[in-house]
Every structure is written in structure tokens, then in C-alpha cells.
Coordinates of C-alpha atoms (C1' of nucleotides) in Angstrom, one line a residue:
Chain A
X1 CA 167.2 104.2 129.9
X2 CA 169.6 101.7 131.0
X3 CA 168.4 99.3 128.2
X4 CA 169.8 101.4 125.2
X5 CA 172.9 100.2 125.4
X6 CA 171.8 96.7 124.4
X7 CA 169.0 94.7 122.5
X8 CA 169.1 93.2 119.1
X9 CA 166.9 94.6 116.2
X10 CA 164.5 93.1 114.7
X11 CA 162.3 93.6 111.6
X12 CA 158.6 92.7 110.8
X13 CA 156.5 92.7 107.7
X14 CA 153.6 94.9 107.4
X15 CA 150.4 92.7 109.2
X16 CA 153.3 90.7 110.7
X17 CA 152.9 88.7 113.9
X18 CA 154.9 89.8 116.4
X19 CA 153.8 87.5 119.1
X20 CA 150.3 86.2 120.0
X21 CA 148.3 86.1 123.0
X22 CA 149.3 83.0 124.7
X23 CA 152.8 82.8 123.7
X24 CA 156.2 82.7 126.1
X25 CA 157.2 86.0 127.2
X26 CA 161.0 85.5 127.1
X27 CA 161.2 89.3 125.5
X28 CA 160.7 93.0 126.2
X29 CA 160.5 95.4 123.0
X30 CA 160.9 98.9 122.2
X31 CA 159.7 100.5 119.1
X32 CA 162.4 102.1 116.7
X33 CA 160.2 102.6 114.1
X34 CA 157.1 102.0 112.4
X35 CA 153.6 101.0 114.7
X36 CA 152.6 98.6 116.1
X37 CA 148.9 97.4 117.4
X38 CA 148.3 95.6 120.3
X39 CA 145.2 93.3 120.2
X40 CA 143.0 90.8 121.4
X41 CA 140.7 88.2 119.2
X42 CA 137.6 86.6 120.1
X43 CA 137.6 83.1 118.8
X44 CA 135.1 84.1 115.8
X45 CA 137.7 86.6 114.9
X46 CA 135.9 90.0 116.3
X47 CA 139.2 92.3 116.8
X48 CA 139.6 94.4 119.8
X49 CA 143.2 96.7 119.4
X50 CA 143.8 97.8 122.6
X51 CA 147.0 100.3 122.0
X52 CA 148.6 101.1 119.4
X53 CA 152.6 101.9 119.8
X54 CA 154.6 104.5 117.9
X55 CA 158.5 104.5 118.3
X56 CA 160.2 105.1 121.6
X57 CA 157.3 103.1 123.1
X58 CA 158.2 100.4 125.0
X59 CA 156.4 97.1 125.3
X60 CA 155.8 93.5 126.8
X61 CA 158.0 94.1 130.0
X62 CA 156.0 92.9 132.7
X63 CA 154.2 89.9 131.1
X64 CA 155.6 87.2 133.9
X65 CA 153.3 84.3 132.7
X66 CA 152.8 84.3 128.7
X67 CA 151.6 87.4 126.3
X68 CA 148.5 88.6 127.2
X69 CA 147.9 90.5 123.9
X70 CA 149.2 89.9 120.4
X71 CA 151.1 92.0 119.0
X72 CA 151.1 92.8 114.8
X73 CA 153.3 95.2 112.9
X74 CA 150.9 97.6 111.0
X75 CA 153.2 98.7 108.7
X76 CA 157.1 97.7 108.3
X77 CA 158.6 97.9 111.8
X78 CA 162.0 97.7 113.1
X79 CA 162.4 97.0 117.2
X80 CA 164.9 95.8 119.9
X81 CA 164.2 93.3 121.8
X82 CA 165.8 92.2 125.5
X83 CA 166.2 89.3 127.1
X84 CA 163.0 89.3 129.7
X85 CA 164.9 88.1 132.9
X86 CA 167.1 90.7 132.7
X87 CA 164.9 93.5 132.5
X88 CA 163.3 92.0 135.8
X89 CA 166.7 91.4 137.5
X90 CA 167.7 95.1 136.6
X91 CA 164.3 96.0 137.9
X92 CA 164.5 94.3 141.3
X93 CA 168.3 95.4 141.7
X94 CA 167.7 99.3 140.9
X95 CA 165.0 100.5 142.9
X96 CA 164.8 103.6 140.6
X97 CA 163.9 101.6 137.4
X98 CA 161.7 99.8 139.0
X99 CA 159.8 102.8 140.1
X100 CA 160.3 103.5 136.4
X101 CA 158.5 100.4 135.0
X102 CA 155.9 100.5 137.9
X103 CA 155.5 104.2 136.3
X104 CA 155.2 103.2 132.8
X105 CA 152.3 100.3 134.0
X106 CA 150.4 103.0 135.7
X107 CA 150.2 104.9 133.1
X108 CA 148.9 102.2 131.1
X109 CA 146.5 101.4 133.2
X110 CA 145.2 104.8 133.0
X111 CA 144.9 104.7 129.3
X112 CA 143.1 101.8 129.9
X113 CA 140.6 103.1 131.8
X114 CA 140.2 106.1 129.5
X115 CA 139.8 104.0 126.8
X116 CA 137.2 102.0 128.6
X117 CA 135.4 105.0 129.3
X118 CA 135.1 106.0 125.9
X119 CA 134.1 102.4 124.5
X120 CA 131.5 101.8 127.4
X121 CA 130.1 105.5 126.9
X122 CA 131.1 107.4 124.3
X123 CA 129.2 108.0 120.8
X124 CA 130.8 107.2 117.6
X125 CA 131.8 110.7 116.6
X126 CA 132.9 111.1 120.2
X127 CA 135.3 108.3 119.9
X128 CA 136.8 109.5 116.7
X129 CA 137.0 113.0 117.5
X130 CA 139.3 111.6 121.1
X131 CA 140.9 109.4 118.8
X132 CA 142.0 112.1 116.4
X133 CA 142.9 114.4 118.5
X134 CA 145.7 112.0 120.4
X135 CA 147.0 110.9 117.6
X136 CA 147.5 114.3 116.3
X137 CA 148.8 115.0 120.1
X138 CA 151.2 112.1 119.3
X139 CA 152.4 113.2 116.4
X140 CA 153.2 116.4 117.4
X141 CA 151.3 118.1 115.0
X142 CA 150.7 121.8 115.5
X143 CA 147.5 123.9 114.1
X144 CA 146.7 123.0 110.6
X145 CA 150.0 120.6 110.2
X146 CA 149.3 117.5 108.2
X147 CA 150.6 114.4 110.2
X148 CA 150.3 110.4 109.1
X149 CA 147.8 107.8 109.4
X150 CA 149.4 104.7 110.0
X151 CA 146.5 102.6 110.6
X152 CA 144.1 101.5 108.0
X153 CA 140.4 102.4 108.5
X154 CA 139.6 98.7 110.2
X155 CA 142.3 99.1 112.3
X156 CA 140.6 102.4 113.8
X157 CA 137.7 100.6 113.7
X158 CA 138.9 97.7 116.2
X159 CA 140.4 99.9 118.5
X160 CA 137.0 102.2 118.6
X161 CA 134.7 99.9 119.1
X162 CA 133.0 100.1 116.0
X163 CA 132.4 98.9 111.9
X164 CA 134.9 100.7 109.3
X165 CA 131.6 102.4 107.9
X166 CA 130.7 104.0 110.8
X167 CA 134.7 105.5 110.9
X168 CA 134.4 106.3 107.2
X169 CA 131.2 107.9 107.8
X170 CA 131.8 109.8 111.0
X171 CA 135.8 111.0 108.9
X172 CA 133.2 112.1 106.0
X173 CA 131.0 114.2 108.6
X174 CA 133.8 115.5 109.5
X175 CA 135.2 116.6 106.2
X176 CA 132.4 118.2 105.4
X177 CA 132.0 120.4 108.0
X178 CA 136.0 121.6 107.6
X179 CA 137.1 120.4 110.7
X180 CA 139.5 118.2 108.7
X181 CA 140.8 117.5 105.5
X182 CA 142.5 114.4 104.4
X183 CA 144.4 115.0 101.5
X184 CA 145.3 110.9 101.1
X185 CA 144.2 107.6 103.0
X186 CA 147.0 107.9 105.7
X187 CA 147.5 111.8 106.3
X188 CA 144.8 114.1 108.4
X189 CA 144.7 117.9 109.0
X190 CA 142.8 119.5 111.8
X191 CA 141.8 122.4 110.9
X192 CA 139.7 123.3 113.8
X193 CA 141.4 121.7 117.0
X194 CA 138.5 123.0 119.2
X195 CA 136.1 122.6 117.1
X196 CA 137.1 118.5 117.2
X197 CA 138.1 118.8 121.6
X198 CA 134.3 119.8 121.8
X199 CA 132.8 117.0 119.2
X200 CA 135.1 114.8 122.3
X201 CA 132.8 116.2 124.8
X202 CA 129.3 116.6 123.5
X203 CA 129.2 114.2 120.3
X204 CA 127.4 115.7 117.0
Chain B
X1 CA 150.9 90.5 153.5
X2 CA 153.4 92.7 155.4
X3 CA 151.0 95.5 155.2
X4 CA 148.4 93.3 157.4
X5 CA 149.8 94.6 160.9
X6 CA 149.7 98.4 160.6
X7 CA 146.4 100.7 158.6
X8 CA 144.0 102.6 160.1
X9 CA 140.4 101.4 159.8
X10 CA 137.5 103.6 157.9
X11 CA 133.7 103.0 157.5
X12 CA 131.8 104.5 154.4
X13 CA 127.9 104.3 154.3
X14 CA 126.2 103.2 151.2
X15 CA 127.1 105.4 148.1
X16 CA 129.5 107.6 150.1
X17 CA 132.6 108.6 148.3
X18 CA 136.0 107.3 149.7
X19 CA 138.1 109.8 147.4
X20 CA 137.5 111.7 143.8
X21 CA 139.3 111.7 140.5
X22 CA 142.0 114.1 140.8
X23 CA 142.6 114.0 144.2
X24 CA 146.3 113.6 146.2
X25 CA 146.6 110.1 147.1
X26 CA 147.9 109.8 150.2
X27 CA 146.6 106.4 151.2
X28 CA 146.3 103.2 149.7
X29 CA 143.4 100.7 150.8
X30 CA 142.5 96.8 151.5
X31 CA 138.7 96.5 151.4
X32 CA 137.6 94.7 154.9
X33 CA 134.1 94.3 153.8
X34 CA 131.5 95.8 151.8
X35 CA 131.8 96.4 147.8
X36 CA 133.6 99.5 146.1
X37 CA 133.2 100.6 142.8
X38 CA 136.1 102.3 140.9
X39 CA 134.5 104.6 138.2
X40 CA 135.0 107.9 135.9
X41 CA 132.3 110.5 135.2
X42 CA 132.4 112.1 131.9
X43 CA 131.1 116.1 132.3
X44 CA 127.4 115.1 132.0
X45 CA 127.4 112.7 134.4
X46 CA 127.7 109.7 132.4
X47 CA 129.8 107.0 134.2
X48 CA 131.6 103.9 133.4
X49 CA 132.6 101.5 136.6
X50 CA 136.0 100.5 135.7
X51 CA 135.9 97.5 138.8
X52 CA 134.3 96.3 141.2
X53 CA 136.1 95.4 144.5
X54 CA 135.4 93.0 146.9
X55 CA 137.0 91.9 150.2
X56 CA 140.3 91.1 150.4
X57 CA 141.1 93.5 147.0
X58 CA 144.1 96.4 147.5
X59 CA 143.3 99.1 145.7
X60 CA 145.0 102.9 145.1
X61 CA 148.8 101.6 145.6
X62 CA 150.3 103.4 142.7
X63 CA 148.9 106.3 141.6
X64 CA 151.7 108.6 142.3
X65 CA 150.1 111.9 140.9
X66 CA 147.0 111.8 142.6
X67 CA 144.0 109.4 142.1
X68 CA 142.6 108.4 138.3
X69 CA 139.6 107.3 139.7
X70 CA 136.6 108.0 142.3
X71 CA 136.0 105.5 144.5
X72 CA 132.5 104.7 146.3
X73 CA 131.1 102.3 148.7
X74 CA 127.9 100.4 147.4
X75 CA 127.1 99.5 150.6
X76 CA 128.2 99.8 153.6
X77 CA 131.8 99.4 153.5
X78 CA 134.8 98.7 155.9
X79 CA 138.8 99.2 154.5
X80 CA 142.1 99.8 156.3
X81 CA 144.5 102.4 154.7
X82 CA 148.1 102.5 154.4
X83 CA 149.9 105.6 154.0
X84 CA 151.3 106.0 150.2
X85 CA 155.0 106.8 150.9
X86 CA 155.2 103.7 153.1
X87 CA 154.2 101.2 150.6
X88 CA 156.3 103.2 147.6
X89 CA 159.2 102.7 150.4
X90 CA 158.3 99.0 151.2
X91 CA 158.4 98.0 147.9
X92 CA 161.6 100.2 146.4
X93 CA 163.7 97.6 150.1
X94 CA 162.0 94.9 149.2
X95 CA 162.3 93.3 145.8
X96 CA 159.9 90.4 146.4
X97 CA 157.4 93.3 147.6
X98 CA 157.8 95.1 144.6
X99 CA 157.3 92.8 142.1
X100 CA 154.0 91.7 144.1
X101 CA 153.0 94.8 143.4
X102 CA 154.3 95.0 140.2
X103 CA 152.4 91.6 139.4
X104 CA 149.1 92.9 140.8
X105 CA 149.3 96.0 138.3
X106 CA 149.9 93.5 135.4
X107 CA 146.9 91.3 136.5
X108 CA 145.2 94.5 136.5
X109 CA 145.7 95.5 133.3
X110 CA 145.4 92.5 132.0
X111 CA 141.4 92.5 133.7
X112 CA 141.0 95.8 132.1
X113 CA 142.2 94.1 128.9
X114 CA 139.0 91.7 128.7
X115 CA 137.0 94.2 129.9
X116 CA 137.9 96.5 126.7
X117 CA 137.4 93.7 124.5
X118 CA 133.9 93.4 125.9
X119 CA 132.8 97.0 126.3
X120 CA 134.6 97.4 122.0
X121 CA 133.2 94.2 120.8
X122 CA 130.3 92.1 123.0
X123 CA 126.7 92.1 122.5
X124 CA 124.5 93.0 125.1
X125 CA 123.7 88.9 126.8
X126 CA 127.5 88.6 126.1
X127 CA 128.4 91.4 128.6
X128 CA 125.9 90.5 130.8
X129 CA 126.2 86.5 130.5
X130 CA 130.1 87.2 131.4
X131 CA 129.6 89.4 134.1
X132 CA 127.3 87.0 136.0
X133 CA 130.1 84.0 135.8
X134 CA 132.6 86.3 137.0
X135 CA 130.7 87.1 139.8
X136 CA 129.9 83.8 140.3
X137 CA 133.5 83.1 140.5
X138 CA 134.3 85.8 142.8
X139 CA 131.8 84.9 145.1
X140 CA 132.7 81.7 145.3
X141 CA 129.4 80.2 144.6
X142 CA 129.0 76.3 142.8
X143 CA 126.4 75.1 141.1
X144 CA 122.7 75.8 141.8
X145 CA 124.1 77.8 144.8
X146 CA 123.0 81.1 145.8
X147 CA 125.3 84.3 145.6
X148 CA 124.9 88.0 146.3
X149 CA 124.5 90.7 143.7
X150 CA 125.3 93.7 145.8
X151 CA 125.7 96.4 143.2
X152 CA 122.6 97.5 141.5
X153 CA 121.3 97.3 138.0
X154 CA 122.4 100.4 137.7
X155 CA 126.1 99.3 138.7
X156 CA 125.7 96.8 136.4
X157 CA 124.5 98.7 133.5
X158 CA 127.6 101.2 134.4
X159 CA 130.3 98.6 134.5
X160 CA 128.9 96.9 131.1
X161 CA 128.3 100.1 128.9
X162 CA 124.7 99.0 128.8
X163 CA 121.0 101.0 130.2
X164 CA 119.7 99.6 133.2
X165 CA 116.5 98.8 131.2
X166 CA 119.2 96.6 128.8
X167 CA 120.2 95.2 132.1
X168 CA 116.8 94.2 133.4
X169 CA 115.9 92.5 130.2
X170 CA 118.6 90.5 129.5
X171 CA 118.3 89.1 133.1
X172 CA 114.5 88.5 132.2
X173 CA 115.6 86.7 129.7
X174 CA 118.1 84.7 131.0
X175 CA 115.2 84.1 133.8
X176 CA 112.7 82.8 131.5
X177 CA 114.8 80.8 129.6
X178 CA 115.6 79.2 132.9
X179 CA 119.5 79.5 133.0
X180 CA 119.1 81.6 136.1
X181 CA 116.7 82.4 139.1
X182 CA 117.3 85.5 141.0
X183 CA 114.7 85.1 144.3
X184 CA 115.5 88.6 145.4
X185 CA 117.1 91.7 143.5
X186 CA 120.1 90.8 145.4
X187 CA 120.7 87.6 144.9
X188 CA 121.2 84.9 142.3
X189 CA 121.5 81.3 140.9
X190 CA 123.0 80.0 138.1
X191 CA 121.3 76.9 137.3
X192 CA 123.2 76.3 133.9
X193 CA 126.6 77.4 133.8
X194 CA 127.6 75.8 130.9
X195 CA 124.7 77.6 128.7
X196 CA 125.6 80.8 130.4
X197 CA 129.5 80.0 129.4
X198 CA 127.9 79.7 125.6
X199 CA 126.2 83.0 126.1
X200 CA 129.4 84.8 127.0
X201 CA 130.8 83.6 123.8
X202 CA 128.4 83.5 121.2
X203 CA 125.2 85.7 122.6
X204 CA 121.8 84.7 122.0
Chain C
dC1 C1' 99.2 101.8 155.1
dG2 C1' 101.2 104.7 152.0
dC3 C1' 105.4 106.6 150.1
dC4 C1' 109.8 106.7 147.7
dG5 C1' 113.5 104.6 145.5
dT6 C1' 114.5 101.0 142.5
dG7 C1' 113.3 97.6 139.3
dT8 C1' 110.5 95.8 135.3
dT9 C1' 108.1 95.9 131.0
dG10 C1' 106.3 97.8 126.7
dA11 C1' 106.1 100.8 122.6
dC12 C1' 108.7 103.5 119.9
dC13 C1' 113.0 105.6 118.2
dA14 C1' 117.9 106.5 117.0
dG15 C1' 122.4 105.3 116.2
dT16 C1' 125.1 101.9 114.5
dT17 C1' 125.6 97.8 111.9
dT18 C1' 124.8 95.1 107.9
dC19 C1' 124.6 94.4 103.2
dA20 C1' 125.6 95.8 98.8
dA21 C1' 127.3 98.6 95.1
dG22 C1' 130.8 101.4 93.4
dA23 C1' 135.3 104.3 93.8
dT24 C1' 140.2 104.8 95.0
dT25 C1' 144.5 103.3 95.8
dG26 C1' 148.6 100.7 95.4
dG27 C1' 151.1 97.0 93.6
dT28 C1' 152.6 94.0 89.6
dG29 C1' 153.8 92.6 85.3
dG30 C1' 153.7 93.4 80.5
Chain D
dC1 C1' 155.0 103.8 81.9
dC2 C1' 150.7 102.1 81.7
dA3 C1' 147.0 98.7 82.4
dC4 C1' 145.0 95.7 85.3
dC5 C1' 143.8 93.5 89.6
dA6 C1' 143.2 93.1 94.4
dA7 C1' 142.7 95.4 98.5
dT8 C1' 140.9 99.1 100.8
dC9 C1' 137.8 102.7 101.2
dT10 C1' 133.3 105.2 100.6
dT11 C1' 128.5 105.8 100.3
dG12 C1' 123.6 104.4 100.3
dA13 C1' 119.5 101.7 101.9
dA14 C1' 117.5 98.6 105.0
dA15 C1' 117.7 96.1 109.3
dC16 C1' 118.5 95.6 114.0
dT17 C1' 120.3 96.2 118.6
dG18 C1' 120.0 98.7 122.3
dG19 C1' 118.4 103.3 124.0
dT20 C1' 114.6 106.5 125.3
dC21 C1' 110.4 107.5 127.3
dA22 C1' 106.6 106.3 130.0
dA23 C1' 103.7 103.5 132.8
dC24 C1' 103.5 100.4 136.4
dA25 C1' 105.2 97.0 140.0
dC26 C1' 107.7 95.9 143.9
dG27 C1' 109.7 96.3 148.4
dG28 C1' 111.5 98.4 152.4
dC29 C1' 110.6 101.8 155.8
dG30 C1' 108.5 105.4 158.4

DNA sequence: CGCCGTGTTGACCAGTTTCAAGATTGGTGG
DNA sequence: CCACCAATCTTGAAACTGGTCAACACGGCG
């Protein structure tokens, strides 16, 4: 992308604010390394993370009026950041990228509605099984390859839809039944990839 | 709109289906009349209604790989298409075009946003105490005025990730405790906004 | 007038949450 | 390098919200 050739870096703190829901939008970010949640609050503080982002992802570009999420490193995170106008001048000069970013928000918007579909539908172990098995898809872990955990157990929890016992519980089900192992807090194997594709499907 | 002079009209009768998950997408829409719901159907028929759209809405103008969702009439319905490659063209010339559309997807997402938070994170009056003053809103309706409800419970219980017997309840409820009347199952009045605003937020 | 689809209500049940008690983990300072 | 402390995770028991099942009501239409 065009973009690479500019940007400044910028580093976050583990549980860092990026920027919060409300805010100007004067930037557009890509991820070089670390992840990154996306998230809304309700004002009594119930948490729902709507994406998270691993690097190469790129976020916040077509926020005209303000952030409408907030944005918090989950661990240390390092990511470029680009003047917002330009990315919308370069946009409505090169009909190409714009197609690009009209792309990138479509696919969003799918993974939106996916996720909806699993919050509004979905049973717990359904919602973990799906959840597992993309991040593992993200990852690009093969067959029985351990991959990392980057998010702590609340933070699955937020995005799910549900408490941190229920995750703990549904991981420990899991265990059990050697469809995964997790050899520390933030790395996962899958044993049994079909095993967890059908627990996506039918739950239990 | 540009788009306003050309499109071909279509009628749909009550729970017809305009077009399926998966299929090409040729056309993009502007509902004339009538309420459409946009939904996904997990493999045993459960559904979650992503949107409802009402008249005026545009709907199916970026899916470039075929459509992500079905789309149905709830009643009888009336909507213009607009061949795909047309608007994709329109809006690659036009730069003010394109960003229009770019800003719809954002607003879009941004619905889709709250509606994940309250799907992940509501209680059942919350879902249903929201949905009301949105439809409210959409309809235009003030105080003490009477609106239409043209989706059923089961629409309803759909689009919130509730049962229809969840539905009916809470609107019992809400009935008894005289924050709304609803004359006939398709219609409704809102005699307290501001409790029903407190209900969103806090339930109960 | 009676039937069928839809909505309502009640009783009971199940999955998830809540509350609470430990167990692990990771980080800090002696 | 180890001990301690705080944060996070795990597990169990009880409570609760919302779901399931079932009976009945309502309303529109032939």
C-alpha cells in the first residue's frame, strides 16, 4: 500500500489508551506489532471488544466525525500512524485505493455481522470454539502447532459476550476432552481442528 | 441522489425473499415502501436480523463477492434496483459520490457497533427498551403519538437475540407498568420516554 | 362461525452468571 | 536467586435470567 512509505511510529504500554470513543479522528493506524482491542463501554463499565487487531491490520481510517470505538493496547504495541486528511485525499484522488478502503470496510462489516450472529445466537462453547478456531486461523497455526494468546481471559470474555468463568470453564471442558491443550495462560494447541469446527456448529 | 432517475421497480409479498446469502449481487436497492429485514441463518435455522430497513434506506451497494446476507420483505414491500457495476462506476468518477458511500458504510458499522454491544452485554428490558426508542425515532413518532411496529415479535426477538416469549413479556411489562400502550399488535405508544431511556441503560 | 397463524401467559428448566474460595503466574525487591 | 505480593485464573455452589414446553387467547379471513 501506498501508505508504507510514510507514518510515524508509535509505542503503547500494555492496557494503554490508544484513543477513546468520542475523541478527534485526526489519525489512521496500522499495527506493526503487538494487538490491539477495539471496544465500547457502557457508562457502568460493562466492556464490549468488538475486534481485536493483530499486525498488518489497519485501523481508524474512515472515522470522519470522532472515534467511534476506543482503542487499548493489550500488550506492548508499536504502530504508524497517518495524518487522517491525507488518507481521504489519496482516497478520493486514486479511485483504486478507494475501492481498496471501501473493500477493507466491507469486510468489516461482514465480521460484524458474523460476530453478531454469534453473540445474538450462539451458545457459550459455540462462541469459544469460533473464537478459537480464528484465532488459530490468524495465527497461521497448522494441525497440532502451538500459537499465542494474547488476550487475557476477560478480554475473551468481552469480546464473547460472556463472564471470564464461563471462558475458563468452557477452555477447561475443552481440555478435558483433548481437543486442546494449553501448556501456559497465553499459548493454545488444537488438537482436534474438527472436533472444535463441529463444537462451532452444534455446541456441546 | 443521482441514482434517483434511473432503477427498475420490484414488488415482494410479505415474507418473500428479495435475494439469499451467497448469492451474486448484481443489483443494489432503495426501499420504496414496506420493511426489509437483513438476516443470517445458522444451519439449524436459527436466525439473527442484522437490520431492519425502512423507506428511504439503500441497501446491498458494496458487496462485491456476492451477498452476506438474505434479504426478506416483512410485508409487502416496494424497492428500485440499480445495477452493481453502475454504482461501483459512479462512485470510482465521482469522489463526492464515493465518499457518500463510503460514509454510509461507516454509519453502518458504526450501527452494527451498538448493536454488538447490546446483543454481548444488555439485559433482556435493555434490548427491548432500546429497540422501541429507536423505532420511535425512525418512525418519526413524538410523544404519546402512535407508531407502527411492522415486524413481528418474532422479528423482534430475532433482531435482539431474545425468544419471542422474552419478547412478549417484557412488553407486558413495560405495558403494566404503564410506560407504554400498544392498542393493536402493530402499533405502539410510548407514554414515558424518559423511563424507557432509563430502561435502555440501567434495565429493570 | 370456526379455523389457523400469531401472540400471551404460566410453570418449570437449563445455561450462564454471581459469589466466594483457592491456585497460578508474573513482577519486584531484598 | 528466592520470597512475597498482586493480579489473574480456576473451580465449586448457589442464584437468576431467560429459555423451553404447553395451554390458551386473540384476530383476521374464508
Amino acid at each position: 500500500m501506498v501508505l508504507r512509505t510514510m507514518g510515524t511510529q508509535l509505542r503503547f504500554a500494555r492496557n494503554q489508551t490508544i484513543f477513546n470513543e468520542g475523541d478527534a479522528a485526526e489519525y489512521a493506524y496500522t499495527l506493526k506489532s503487538g494487538t490491539v482491542r477495539l471496544c465500547n463501554y457502557l457508562s457502568d463499565g460493562r466492556r464490549q471488544i468488538m475486534q481485536f487487531l493483530f499486525p498488518g491490520d489497519l485501523f481508524s481510517f474512515m472515522e470522519l466525525d470522532g472515534h467511534h470505538l476506543t482503542a487499548e493496547a493489550v500488550g506492548d504495541v508499536v504502530l504508524s500512524c497517518y495524518p487522517h486528511r491525507q488518507i481521504v485525499q489519496l482516497g478520493a484522488q486514486n479511485p483504486e485505493l478507494g475501492m481498496r478502503m471501501a473493500s477493507l470496510m466491507s469486510q468489516r462489516l461482514h465480521a460484524m455481522h458474523v460476530q453478531l450472529l454469534l453473540l445474538g445466537r450462539q451458545t457459550a462453547m459455540e462462541r469459544i470454539a469460533s473464537f478459537l478456531l480464528s484465532l488459530k486461523e490468524r495465527m497461521g497455526a497448522n494441525e497440532d502447532e502451538l500459537f499465542d494468546i494474547s488476550m487475557s481471559r476477560q478480554d475473551v470474555a468481552d469480546h464473547l459476550g460472556l463472564t471470564i468463568e464461563t471462558v475458563c470453564r468452557v477452555l477447561s471442558k475443552l481440555r478435558r476432552s483433548r481437543v486442546i491443550a494449553i501448556p501456559n495462560l497465553h499459548q493454545l494447541r488444537v488438537y482436534d481442528t474438527d472436533a472444535l469446527r463441529a463444537l462451532a456448529e452444534r455446541g456441546d
